[in-house]
Amino acid sequence: MSAKPKPSPRPGVETDWRRVVSLVQCSRAMDAIEERELVPGKKIFYQFSARGHDMAQVLLGLHLTHPKDAVCGYYRSRPMLISLGVALEDALGSAMGRAGGYSDGRDIGVVFNYPNAHGASALPMCGGVGAQYTPTAGYAQAIEYHRRVLGDRAYDGAIGVVLGGDASVATNGFWSALTMATTLKLPMLFYVEDNGYGISTPGWLQTPGENIARNLASFTGLKVLDGDGTAPAEAAELIAEAVAHVRAGKGPALLRLAVPRLEGHSFQDTQAYKSKETIEAEWKRDPLPKLKAHVTPSLLSESEWDAIEKEARERVARAAQIADQRPVADPEQVTRFVFSEDGPDGAPLLQEEGGLWNADYAPPPVSAEPKPEGARINMITAIRRTLDHELAVNPRLLVFGEDVGPKGGVHGVTLGLQDKYGAERVFDTSLSEEGIIGRAVGMAIAGLMPVPEIQFRKYADPAAEQINDCGTMRWRTANRFAAPMVVRMPIGFFKCGDPWHSQTNEVQFVHSPGWRVAAPSNAEDAVGLLRTALRGNDPVMFLEHRNMLDAASARRPYPGDDFALPFGVARRVREGGDISVITWGAMVERCEAAADQAGVAADILDLRTLAPWDSEAVLASVRRTHRCLIVHEDIGTAGFGAEIAAVVADQAFLDLDAPVARLTMPDIPSPHHPELMEWALPSVERIAAKIEDLVRF
């Protein structure tokens, strides 16, 4: 680490200072027209000035020319974006929320994405601070996978770059990505713009000593650079050195550049928390006058500088006019692209970047009819065998998580897969659920099929932001990006319960737009649903109930390597005319036993998938039996059974001869002792009693 950079011995990339001046002037003109016209005219709702950050970002962006480079920024990253080639009218139109741009008005205009066929793509940014780090690390890991495992030389020299402010280095995502990048020696550049404030919170509350580069100077496996982002020559040298280090395959680098934030956090921020002296000192560090001094008169004359500035203002004014003429997107279309879609001709409407289907992948033929092979196997074996086959036929598929490698997973599902396919395809991760899901996002955007495992349902909570961002990606980019993956997650009780390992709470994922959710109750369905998920074009939560992994009732013969089930189709467990019982997961076997105990001809439906769920089958059953009982393991209040009950009451009310009923756990975490746990779970006896009550009603 050095505060005063020395001239780099490498030739590097010659800086096109004329282009730097032009782009910085465009950025300044965009800030100005937004602040003076578009925000006061109520045409822009969120505005974030990049003044002070702009010059160094432009210098960085001009280095990102490799077609397989990817960069993920944040809300103050527009100068870097326009240096990649983002059209000014698209940038302004996005800020105005108009049709076109980068989200068709669905996302905040400063939350960019940019599928770029001619250079670095801008990965879909997120509104959450620090959420950009782990997806970028995943993309960098995918670069290495494409190079080393798939042998794709097009990825030679490609890098992943992530931008963040000084406050973002306090987040979990930053530290998780740093761990990934250094332990795996990833081609990743951390670019930290330190302006001393996280909105109003000063840097000393974010980082001890207020300098993350100094703190990380001895971090193993990381090249650390530090300097002044307002000094043109120094910033150019440091950026060139950092990029060259990562491109050469020498591992990750972190570059911290000190820059001033010359305006408030956003347009509404008056900066009253800063003293007059502080603001004056920041303006004295404005990189624009320093840039002018650097290029005039040695490279540009005063008149040439003035001409570039005038041209930038004119270009931005024209772009603003073009953007303002764009309409608001059709509100009737705003519900599209939550999930992948087909066009009128039946062909998929593919996203521009992300997923297997954009990588010349054609799913092999499948059959919904099982072809039973051999003896009955448990769900553990069925899931393992399905993963085994899909790993064999799809070299872009990777399985990873905590302890999934040599140990084979804490539930034994991945046992032996690393030995067979190697540690680059089946591998352990650091202990960070945000890192597990975040890296999967980056891998999926890079055209792989990641299959991350979260050990227990409760452990997914630290990854909630990444889960949400992944699910909304297709929608918020208007089908420009998507990150299909399959998240395997054990849920529910086993021999005992507890608040940490026995949670179900599947409704949280159903309530996360963009996620398909599967909850199989037996080995055959697990095979069919998992295969569909692994060959699909949407993110899937695949919930593996712990109590059913080795349950005798869940065992089935292996249904064949071509067997795949569609999502949203319930399975009729048994047919009857007295009452409809709607359930899934571990409650299926209990509902069957309860129907036998009650001596009632129950029509039992196993939903199998909760997003989408088979409302048509449920309504048809209820209209035939005129009674409905919903049984699930999750707590009652706002559990998924409430949604089913609401739909039945809304659409089949006149067909009912009894109230719609639910039987669930009480609103408590799962108790630990088996007797307490069984008291809380819907038991066979209580289900049978409820069935009898409803039939007699």
XYZ file of C-alpha atoms in Angstrom, residues 370-378 381-390 523-524 526-528 531 535 555-563:
35
model
C -42.302 -42.387 -14.230
C -40.383 -45.449 -15.323
C -39.719 -47.124 -11.980
C -36.280 -48.648 -11.554
C -35.327 -51.098 -8.808
C -36.219 -51.036 -5.149
C -37.776 -48.181 -3.232
C -35.266 -45.518 -2.242
C -35.468 -42.725 0.271
C -30.856 -41.153 -2.334
C -33.387 -39.838 -4.856
C -32.136 -36.258 -4.615
C -28.493 -37.368 -4.708
C -29.109 -39.529 -7.778
C -30.858 -36.660 -9.554
C -28.005 -34.267 -8.780
C -25.551 -36.940 -9.931
C -27.279 -37.352 -13.296
C -27.687 -33.626 -13.914
C -38.830 -39.501 -3.415
C -40.544 -39.695 -6.804
C -38.520 -34.933 -5.384
C -36.824 -36.343 -8.490
C -39.372 -34.886 -10.895
C -35.048 -32.108 -12.471
C -33.277 -27.424 -16.276
C -39.742 -44.023 -0.348
C -40.399 -44.746 -4.008
C -38.556 -46.506 -6.852
C -36.316 -44.180 -8.829
C -38.578 -42.861 -11.652
C -35.877 -42.606 -14.323
C -33.414 -40.048 -15.641
C -36.004 -38.503 -17.971
C -38.691 -38.014 -15.341
